[in-house]
């Protein structure tokens, strides 16, 4: 069962198409080299006061705020998992989808889709996501995105 | 990932002057920790229990967690435990909690131990260990004496042994799997001893599955089904049990604390019991007042797990129906469903209500001295 790509994913694709900007836009920060993170790996990055998790999922990069909108736990310190689904298309049987794309908050176990920050259990909760741009071997994050806690 | 790393840099935002007293925190109590404190005749049995599989609140021969037939599901979060007094103090500092009442981890299942002699040996060892290694009134770390339902006379001796010990401020009545329920007259000596010692009794359940009502939950095929019910039903069943034999009327100075079931069940029980009393007073002649009167005067209810309604006003209504003088903050740290204090005190309440719930009500419940250790107010950055 596939899902529509999230905003972070489409934004990233757009940025990737821009290529190397001569001068990075204001608020853009170099956070990694592409060789630093293999697919399936992630790292915590601190930019000024903002801590975020940078994830390489199947070669695409995603950045999410390390702040769970539930009780403000360090969500990026949680494990990465899959999503259990059961609906008409699966005959109401449990199947596992989005393996490697689900973040589990270590405080209370709330699960989020890393691709768009959406909570899997509460449609009103979302992780704040940040646009990511890859230029040559550089991974840049733009510190501008949705506010934590509010749905788009 | 240490507990410290999970808490560091998280927000506190604690209002200046707020004293936060947490009536439910947990110490990790593996069998081997208690071995040196155990009577010689059961020491080897306890040590053997520690050599087996050490599950989460599920250790054969020590904390029998009962029948949990459902599969393990990937995508959960990790178990946390606190292993020393120093760790506990540091973590409570990071949470902004001034004082806490310590309850066990594994021995939450204590009531399901069927061998009374062995169970009481474990209970005594736990109390010695808790008093020796954890309780420290100056650090705001308080203990509750474990009272064994398996042998009320032994429980009485334990309560009397620790009565007056600085920092031992309550009696833990193991609630999960207890049979019969705590209102049974066989426990009257425990209630009398706690009342005489001026120690409130604390009920705390856990996700135990067994034949003892209301924990006969083996039909659920996953943890969701049980978790919704086990703590709340444990509290409801024991409250009804206490009331139906008139315990609060017969022990009028005894105070009761109900923990880890949230508060939303309380108005339901208050109204149902009052309604039942109007019709069935003849059944419960020991009660001289409506049950709600005893609840207001003698009973306190822990916040955790905080209900988190999408509309905060609904929570404030629930606090009002539960009794704003009777709601006590509980975090349940370090367990999987703990509440950060800020989740509760950031509810849009009047300052007076906030201060009552976060600490002042617990001061009244435990008769704590007005001047207590208060950790410096730290407003941690919200990044």
mmCIF file of N, CA and C in Angstrom, chain B residues 15-111:
data_model
loop_
_atom_site.group_PDB
_atom_site.id
_atom_site.type_symbol
_atom_site.label_atom_id
_atom_site.label_comp_id
_atom_site.label_asym_id
_atom_site.label_seq_id
_atom_site.Cartn_x
_atom_site.Cartn_y
_atom_site.Cartn_z
ATOM 1 N N UNK B 15 6.470 27.163 36.438
ATOM 2 C CA UNK B 15 6.212 28.488 37.013
ATOM 3 C C UNK B 15 7.011 28.693 38.295
ATOM 4 N N UNK B 16 7.485 29.907 38.493
ATOM 5 C CA UNK B 16 8.273 30.229 39.687
ATOM 6 C C UNK B 16 7.468 29.915 40.940
ATOM 7 N N UNK B 17 8.137 29.294 41.901
ATOM 8 C CA UNK B 17 7.497 29.026 43.181
ATOM 9 C C UNK B 17 6.644 27.780 43.209
ATOM 10 N N UNK B 18 6.515 27.101 42.086
ATOM 11 C CA UNK B 18 5.686 25.895 42.081
ATOM 12 C C UNK B 18 6.462 24.720 42.690
ATOM 13 N N UNK B 19 5.826 24.062 43.647
ATOM 14 C CA UNK B 19 6.404 22.861 44.249
ATOM 15 C C UNK B 19 5.737 21.656 43.585
ATOM 16 N N UNK B 20 6.535 20.890 42.873
ATOM 17 C CA UNK B 20 5.958 19.745 42.172
ATOM 18 C C UNK B 20 6.249 18.471 42.956
ATOM 19 N N UNK B 21 5.180 17.839 43.404
ATOM 20 C CA UNK B 21 5.280 16.570 44.120
ATOM 21 C C UNK B 21 4.628 15.503 43.249
ATOM 22 N N UNK B 22 5.389 14.472 42.998
ATOM 23 C CA UNK B 22 4.984 13.431 42.059
ATOM 24 C C UNK B 22 4.682 12.164 42.862
ATOM 25 N N UNK B 23 3.436 11.726 42.832
ATOM 26 C CA UNK B 23 3.032 10.638 43.715
ATOM 27 C C UNK B 23 3.201 9.260 43.051
ATOM 28 N N UNK B 24 3.873 9.212 41.919
ATOM 29 C CA UNK B 24 4.085 7.902 41.289
ATOM 30 C C UNK B 24 5.336 7.903 40.427
ATOM 31 N N UNK B 25 6.457 7.507 41.040
ATOM 32 C CA UNK B 25 7.679 7.252 40.265
ATOM 33 C C UNK B 25 8.153 5.840 40.612
ATOM 34 N N UNK B 26 8.960 5.268 39.729
ATOM 35 C CA UNK B 26 9.270 3.841 39.889
ATOM 36 C C UNK B 26 10.755 3.551 39.988
ATOM 37 N N UNK B 27 11.092 2.731 40.952
ATOM 38 C CA UNK B 27 12.472 2.259 41.115
ATOM 39 C C UNK B 27 12.574 0.876 40.469
ATOM 40 N N UNK B 28 13.724 0.605 39.847
ATOM 41 C CA UNK B 28 13.890 -0.721 39.248
ATOM 42 C C UNK B 28 14.366 -1.693 40.321
ATOM 43 N N UNK B 29 13.638 -2.784 40.446
ATOM 44 C CA UNK B 29 13.796 -3.715 41.561
ATOM 45 C C UNK B 29 14.019 -5.148 41.087
ATOM 46 N N UNK B 30 15.112 -5.409 40.350
ATOM 47 C CA UNK B 30 15.347 -6.785 39.916
ATOM 48 C C UNK B 30 15.618 -7.684 41.128
ATOM 49 N N UNK B 31 15.354 -8.990 40.997
ATOM 50 C CA UNK B 31 15.524 -9.892 42.145
ATOM 51 C C UNK B 31 16.902 -9.780 42.790
ATOM 52 N N UNK B 32 17.956 -9.694 41.960
ATOM 53 C CA UNK B 32 19.304 -9.721 42.534
ATOM 54 C C UNK B 32 19.588 -8.527 43.433
ATOM 55 N N UNK B 33 18.900 -7.388 43.163
ATOM 56 C CA UNK B 33 19.116 -6.203 44.016
ATOM 57 C C UNK B 33 18.629 -6.466 45.435
ATOM 58 N N UNK B 34 17.589 -7.288 45.536
ATOM 59 C CA UNK B 34 16.974 -7.527 46.842
ATOM 60 C C UNK B 34 17.616 -8.678 47.608
ATOM 61 N N UNK B 35 18.405 -9.507 46.911
ATOM 62 C CA UNK B 35 18.953 -10.715 47.540
ATOM 63 C C UNK B 35 19.676 -10.410 48.864
ATOM 64 N N UNK B 36 20.557 -9.406 48.897
ATOM 65 C CA UNK B 36 21.268 -9.166 50.167
ATOM 66 C C UNK B 36 20.343 -8.742 51.307
ATOM 67 N N UNK B 37 19.150 -8.292 50.964
ATOM 68 C CA UNK B 37 18.214 -7.804 51.980
ATOM 69 C C UNK B 37 17.180 -8.854 52.379
ATOM 70 N N UNK B 38 17.304 -10.050 51.785
ATOM 71 C CA UNK B 38 16.271 -11.076 51.992
ATOM 72 C C UNK B 38 16.639 -11.980 53.167
ATOM 73 N N UNK B 39 15.614 -12.409 53.897
ATOM 74 C CA UNK B 39 15.841 -13.390 54.957
ATOM 75 C C UNK B 39 16.549 -14.605 54.355
ATOM 76 N N UNK B 40 17.421 -15.218 55.156
ATOM 77 C CA UNK B 40 18.281 -16.290 54.645
ATOM 78 C C UNK B 40 17.485 -17.444 54.040
ATOM 79 N N UNK B 41 16.335 -17.772 54.635
ATOM 80 C CA UNK B 41 15.623 -18.979 54.175
ATOM 81 C C UNK B 41 15.019 -18.837 52.775
ATOM 82 N N UNK B 42 14.852 -17.623 52.280
ATOM 83 C CA UNK B 42 14.309 -17.448 50.925
ATOM 84 C C UNK B 42 15.290 -16.783 49.975
ATOM 85 N N UNK B 43 16.504 -16.555 50.455
ATOM 86 C CA UNK B 43 17.485 -15.838 49.641
ATOM 87 C C UNK B 43 17.826 -16.595 48.353
ATOM 88 N N UNK B 44 17.959 -17.915 48.488
ATOM 89 C CA UNK B 44 18.353 -18.689 47.310
ATOM 90 C C UNK B 44 17.229 -18.726 46.270
ATOM 91 N N UNK B 45 15.999 -18.834 46.741
ATOM 92 C CA UNK B 45 14.872 -18.816 45.794
ATOM 93 C C UNK B 45 14.833 -17.498 45.042
ATOM 94 N N UNK B 46 15.078 -16.414 45.754
ATOM 95 C CA UNK B 46 15.075 -15.093 45.134
ATOM 96 C C UNK B 46 16.215 -14.981 44.123
ATOM 97 N N UNK B 47 17.396 -15.493 44.516
ATOM 98 C CA UNK B 47 18.544 -15.447 43.600
ATOM 99 C C UNK B 47 18.257 -16.260 42.342
ATOM 100 N N UNK B 48 17.580 -17.397 42.497
ATOM 101 C CA UNK B 48 17.241 -18.229 41.333
ATOM 102 C C UNK B 48 16.269 -17.492 40.406
ATOM 103 N N UNK B 49 15.344 -16.757 40.979
ATOM 104 C CA UNK B 49 14.414 -15.990 40.133
ATOM 105 C C UNK B 49 15.185 -14.979 39.297
ATOM 106 N N UNK B 50 16.268 -14.452 39.876
ATOM 107 C CA UNK B 50 17.071 -13.449 39.179
ATOM 108 C C UNK B 50 17.933 -14.028 38.077
ATOM 109 N N UNK B 51 18.056 -15.355 38.045
ATOM 110 C CA UNK B 51 18.868 -15.979 36.996
ATOM 111 C C UNK B 51 18.056 -16.290 35.749
ATOM 112 N N UNK B 52 16.746 -16.136 35.851
ATOM 113 C CA UNK B 52 15.897 -16.446 34.701
ATOM 114 C C UNK B 52 15.733 -15.243 33.799
ATOM 115 N N UNK B 53 14.738 -15.314 32.957
ATOM 116 C CA UNK B 53 14.452 -14.221 32.036
ATOM 117 C C UNK B 53 13.902 -13.025 32.826
ATOM 118 N N UNK B 54 14.486 -11.863 32.619
ATOM 119 C CA UNK B 54 14.043 -10.678 33.348
ATOM 120 C C UNK B 54 13.192 -9.811 32.426
ATOM 121 N N UNK B 55 11.928 -10.142 32.305
ATOM 122 C CA UNK B 55 11.021 -9.366 31.456
ATOM 123 C C UNK B 55 10.572 -8.107 32.169
ATOM 124 N N UNK B 56 9.868 -7.299 31.442
ATOM 125 C CA UNK B 56 9.357 -6.043 31.992
ATOM 126 C C UNK B 56 8.118 -6.336 32.824
ATOM 127 N N UNK B 57 8.262 -6.189 34.116
ATOM 128 C CA UNK B 57 7.184 -6.508 35.049
ATOM 129 C C UNK B 57 6.655 -7.908 34.753
ATOM 130 N N UNK B 58 7.578 -8.817 34.506
ATOM 131 C CA UNK B 58 7.170 -10.165 34.127
ATOM 132 C C UNK B 58 8.361 -11.101 34.322
ATOM 133 N N UNK B 59 8.569 -11.508 35.576
ATOM 134 C CA UNK B 59 9.683 -12.383 35.896
ATOM 135 C C UNK B 59 9.130 -13.599 36.640
ATOM 136 N N UNK B 60 9.261 -14.793 36.037
ATOM 137 C CA UNK B 60 8.720 -15.990 36.705
ATOM 138 C C UNK B 60 9.288 -16.139 38.122
ATOM 139 N N UNK B 61 8.425 -16.437 39.059
ATOM 140 C CA UNK B 61 8.866 -16.652 40.428
ATOM 141 C C UNK B 61 9.171 -15.368 41.176
ATOM 142 N N UNK B 62 8.853 -14.232 40.584
ATOM 143 C CA UNK B 62 9.149 -12.956 41.241
ATOM 144 C C UNK B 62 8.085 -11.914 40.917
ATOM 145 N N UNK B 63 7.825 -11.778 39.640
ATOM 146 C CA UNK B 63 6.817 -10.814 39.183
ATOM 147 C C UNK B 63 6.020 -11.482 38.076
ATOM 148 N N UNK B 64 5.255 -12.525 38.436
ATOM 149 C CA UNK B 64 4.546 -13.250 37.380
ATOM 150 C C UNK B 64 3.563 -12.345 36.651
ATOM 151 N N UNK B 65 3.875 -12.046 35.411
ATOM 152 C CA UNK B 65 3.085 -11.065 34.662
ATOM 153 C C UNK B 65 1.830 -11.636 34.059
ATOM 154 N N UNK B 66 1.674 -12.947 34.191
ATOM 155 C CA UNK B 66 0.442 -13.548 33.717
ATOM 156 C C UNK B 66 0.477 -13.858 32.245
ATOM 157 N N UNK B 67 -0.670 -14.216 31.764
ATOM 158 C CA UNK B 67 -0.820 -14.680 30.395
ATOM 159 C C UNK B 67 -0.956 -13.494 29.455
ATOM 160 N N UNK B 68 0.040 -13.294 28.610
ATOM 161 C CA UNK B 68 -0.057 -12.252 27.599
ATOM 162 C C UNK B 68 0.187 -12.916 26.256
ATOM 163 N N UNK B 69 -0.858 -13.429 25.643
ATOM 164 C CA UNK B 69 -0.691 -14.333 24.511
ATOM 165 C C UNK B 69 -0.432 -13.647 23.179
ATOM 166 N N UNK B 70 -0.472 -12.330 23.137
ATOM 167 C CA UNK B 70 -0.366 -11.666 21.850
ATOM 168 C C UNK B 70 1.092 -11.565 21.405
ATOM 169 N N UNK B 71 1.299 -11.395 20.086
ATOM 170 C CA UNK B 71 2.663 -11.304 19.560
ATOM 171 C C UNK B 71 3.349 -10.015 19.973
ATOM 172 N N UNK B 72 4.657 -10.066 20.006
ATOM 173 C CA UNK B 72 5.435 -8.824 20.146
ATOM 174 C C UNK B 72 5.289 -8.057 18.843
ATOM 175 N N UNK B 73 5.100 -6.755 18.925
ATOM 176 C CA UNK B 73 4.924 -5.946 17.717
ATOM 177 C C UNK B 73 6.130 -5.029 17.520
ATOM 178 N N UNK B 74 6.712 -5.035 16.321
ATOM 179 C CA UNK B 74 7.820 -4.102 16.079
ATOM 180 C C UNK B 74 7.333 -2.657 16.087
ATOM 181 N N UNK B 75 8.278 -1.747 16.268
ATOM 182 C CA UNK B 75 7.914 -0.327 16.198
ATOM 183 C C UNK B 75 7.512 0.260 17.526
ATOM 184 N N UNK B 76 7.898 -0.396 18.617
ATOM 185 C CA UNK B 76 7.614 0.167 19.930
ATOM 186 C C UNK B 76 8.781 0.995 20.422
ATOM 187 N N UNK B 77 8.626 1.571 21.595
ATOM 188 C CA UNK B 77 9.747 2.309 22.171
ATOM 189 C C UNK B 77 10.337 1.511 23.319
ATOM 190 N N UNK B 78 11.577 1.867 23.666
ATOM 191 C CA UNK B 78 12.350 1.041 24.576
ATOM 192 C C UNK B 78 11.923 1.178 26.030
ATOM 193 N N UNK B 79 12.126 0.098 26.760
ATOM 194 C CA UNK B 79 11.877 0.087 28.187
ATOM 195 C C UNK B 79 12.881 0.995 28.890
ATOM 196 N N UNK B 80 12.393 1.699 29.894
ATOM 197 C CA UNK B 80 13.288 2.534 30.694
ATOM 198 C C UNK B 80 13.241 2.085 32.144
ATOM 199 N N UNK B 81 14.360 2.246 32.826
ATOM 200 C CA UNK B 81 14.336 1.985 34.264
ATOM 201 C C UNK B 81 15.282 2.953 34.953
ATOM 202 N N UNK B 82 15.059 3.128 36.246
ATOM 203 C CA UNK B 82 15.944 3.960 37.072
ATOM 204 C C UNK B 82 16.544 3.033 38.114
ATOM 205 N N UNK B 83 17.877 3.043 38.191
ATOM 206 C CA UNK B 83 18.550 2.002 38.966
ATOM 207 C C UNK B 83 19.215 2.458 40.255
ATOM 208 N N UNK B 84 19.369 3.755 40.428
ATOM 209 C CA UNK B 84 19.947 4.236 41.688
ATOM 210 C C UNK B 84 19.245 5.519 42.125
ATOM 211 N N UNK B 85 19.421 5.788 43.409
ATOM 212 C CA UNK B 85 18.885 7.021 43.985
ATOM 213 C C UNK B 85 19.432 8.259 43.270
ATOM 214 N N UNK B 86 20.726 8.207 42.933
ATOM 215 C CA UNK B 86 21.355 9.359 42.287
ATOM 216 C C UNK B 86 20.762 9.593 40.894
ATOM 217 N N UNK B 87 20.570 8.493 40.168
ATOM 218 C CA UNK B 87 19.935 8.625 38.849
ATOM 219 C C UNK B 87 18.538 9.234 38.997
ATOM 220 N N UNK B 88 17.806 8.751 39.991
ATOM 221 C CA UNK B 88 16.438 9.233 40.173
ATOM 222 C C UNK B 88 16.433 10.729 40.451
ATOM 223 N N UNK B 89 17.313 11.161 41.332
ATOM 224 C CA UNK B 89 17.329 12.595 41.677
ATOM 225 C C UNK B 89 17.673 13.439 40.457
ATOM 226 N N UNK B 90 18.664 12.975 39.700
ATOM 227 C CA UNK B 90 19.075 13.737 38.520
ATOM 228 C C UNK B 90 17.934 13.823 37.497
ATOM 229 N N UNK B 91 17.251 12.708 37.299
ATOM 230 C CA UNK B 91 16.189 12.692 36.290
ATOM 231 C C UNK B 91 14.983 13.521 36.741
ATOM 232 N N UNK B 92 14.671 13.474 38.035
ATOM 233 C CA UNK B 92 13.578 14.321 38.524
ATOM 234 C C UNK B 92 13.944 15.801 38.379
ATOM 235 N N UNK B 93 15.227 16.124 38.592
ATOM 236 C CA UNK B 93 15.672 17.513 38.371
ATOM 237 C C UNK B 93 15.414 17.923 36.928
ATOM 238 N N UNK B 94 15.772 17.032 36.005
ATOM 239 C CA UNK B 94 15.582 17.353 34.591
ATOM 240 C C UNK B 94 14.103 17.506 34.240
ATOM 241 N N UNK B 95 13.258 16.822 34.990
ATOM 242 C CA UNK B 95 11.813 16.919 34.757
ATOM 243 C C UNK B 95 11.189 18.092 35.524
ATOM 244 N N UNK B 96 11.958 18.700 36.413
ATOM 245 C CA UNK B 96 11.422 19.797 37.219
ATOM 246 C C UNK B 96 10.594 19.333 38.407
ATOM 247 N N UNK B 97 10.812 18.093 38.841
ATOM 248 C CA UNK B 97 10.018 17.521 39.944
ATOM 249 C C UNK B 97 10.800 17.645 41.248
ATOM 250 N N UNK B 98 10.184 18.265 42.241
ATOM 251 C CA UNK B 98 10.884 18.499 43.502
ATOM 252 C C UNK B 98 10.949 17.254 44.367
ATOM 253 N N UNK B 99 9.811 16.584 44.508
ATOM 254 C CA UNK B 99 9.747 15.422 45.389
ATOM 255 C C UNK B 99 8.946 14.321 44.699
ATOM 256 N N UNK B 100 9.274 13.081 45.034
ATOM 257 C CA UNK B 100 8.546 11.977 44.412
ATOM 258 C C UNK B 100 8.329 10.829 45.374
ATOM 259 N N UNK B 101 7.232 10.117 45.154
ATOM 260 C CA UNK B 101 6.920 8.940 45.965
ATOM 261 C C UNK B 101 7.241 7.698 45.122
ATOM 262 N N UNK B 102 8.176 6.896 45.638
ATOM 263 C CA UNK B 102 8.695 5.773 44.859
ATOM 264 C C UNK B 102 7.882 4.498 45.075
ATOM 265 N N UNK B 103 7.541 3.897 43.955
ATOM 266 C CA UNK B 103 6.850 2.608 43.937
ATOM 267 C C UNK B 103 7.705 1.659 43.101
ATOM 268 N N UNK B 104 7.449 0.343 43.201
ATOM 269 C CA UNK B 104 8.321 -0.604 42.494
ATOM 270 C C UNK B 104 8.033 -0.683 40.997
ATOM 271 N N UNK B 105 8.902 -1.411 40.293
ATOM 272 C CA UNK B 105 8.650 -1.811 38.903
ATOM 273 C C UNK B 105 8.031 -3.212 38.927
ATOM 274 N N UNK B 106 8.910 -4.201 39.061
ATOM 275 C CA UNK B 106 8.471 -5.599 38.963
ATOM 276 C C UNK B 106 7.460 -5.974 40.033
ATOM 277 N N UNK B 107 7.673 -5.433 41.224
ATOM 278 C CA UNK B 107 6.792 -5.846 42.328
ATOM 279 C C UNK B 107 5.417 -5.179 42.273
ATOM 280 N N UNK B 108 5.143 -4.456 41.183
ATOM 281 C CA UNK B 108 3.749 -4.065 40.945
ATOM 282 C C UNK B 108 2.883 -5.317 40.819
ATOM 283 N N UNK B 109 3.528 -6.415 40.443
ATOM 284 C CA UNK B 109 2.815 -7.692 40.318
ATOM 285 C C UNK B 109 2.822 -8.496 41.606
ATOM 286 N N UNK B 110 3.212 -7.880 42.688
ATOM 287 C CA UNK B 110 3.438 -8.600 43.944
ATOM 288 C C UNK B 110 2.228 -9.424 44.394
ATOM 289 N N UNK B 111 1.026 -8.883 44.198
ATOM 290 C CA UNK B 111 -0.167 -9.566 44.722
ATOM 291 C C UNK B 111 -0.416 -10.900 44.040
#
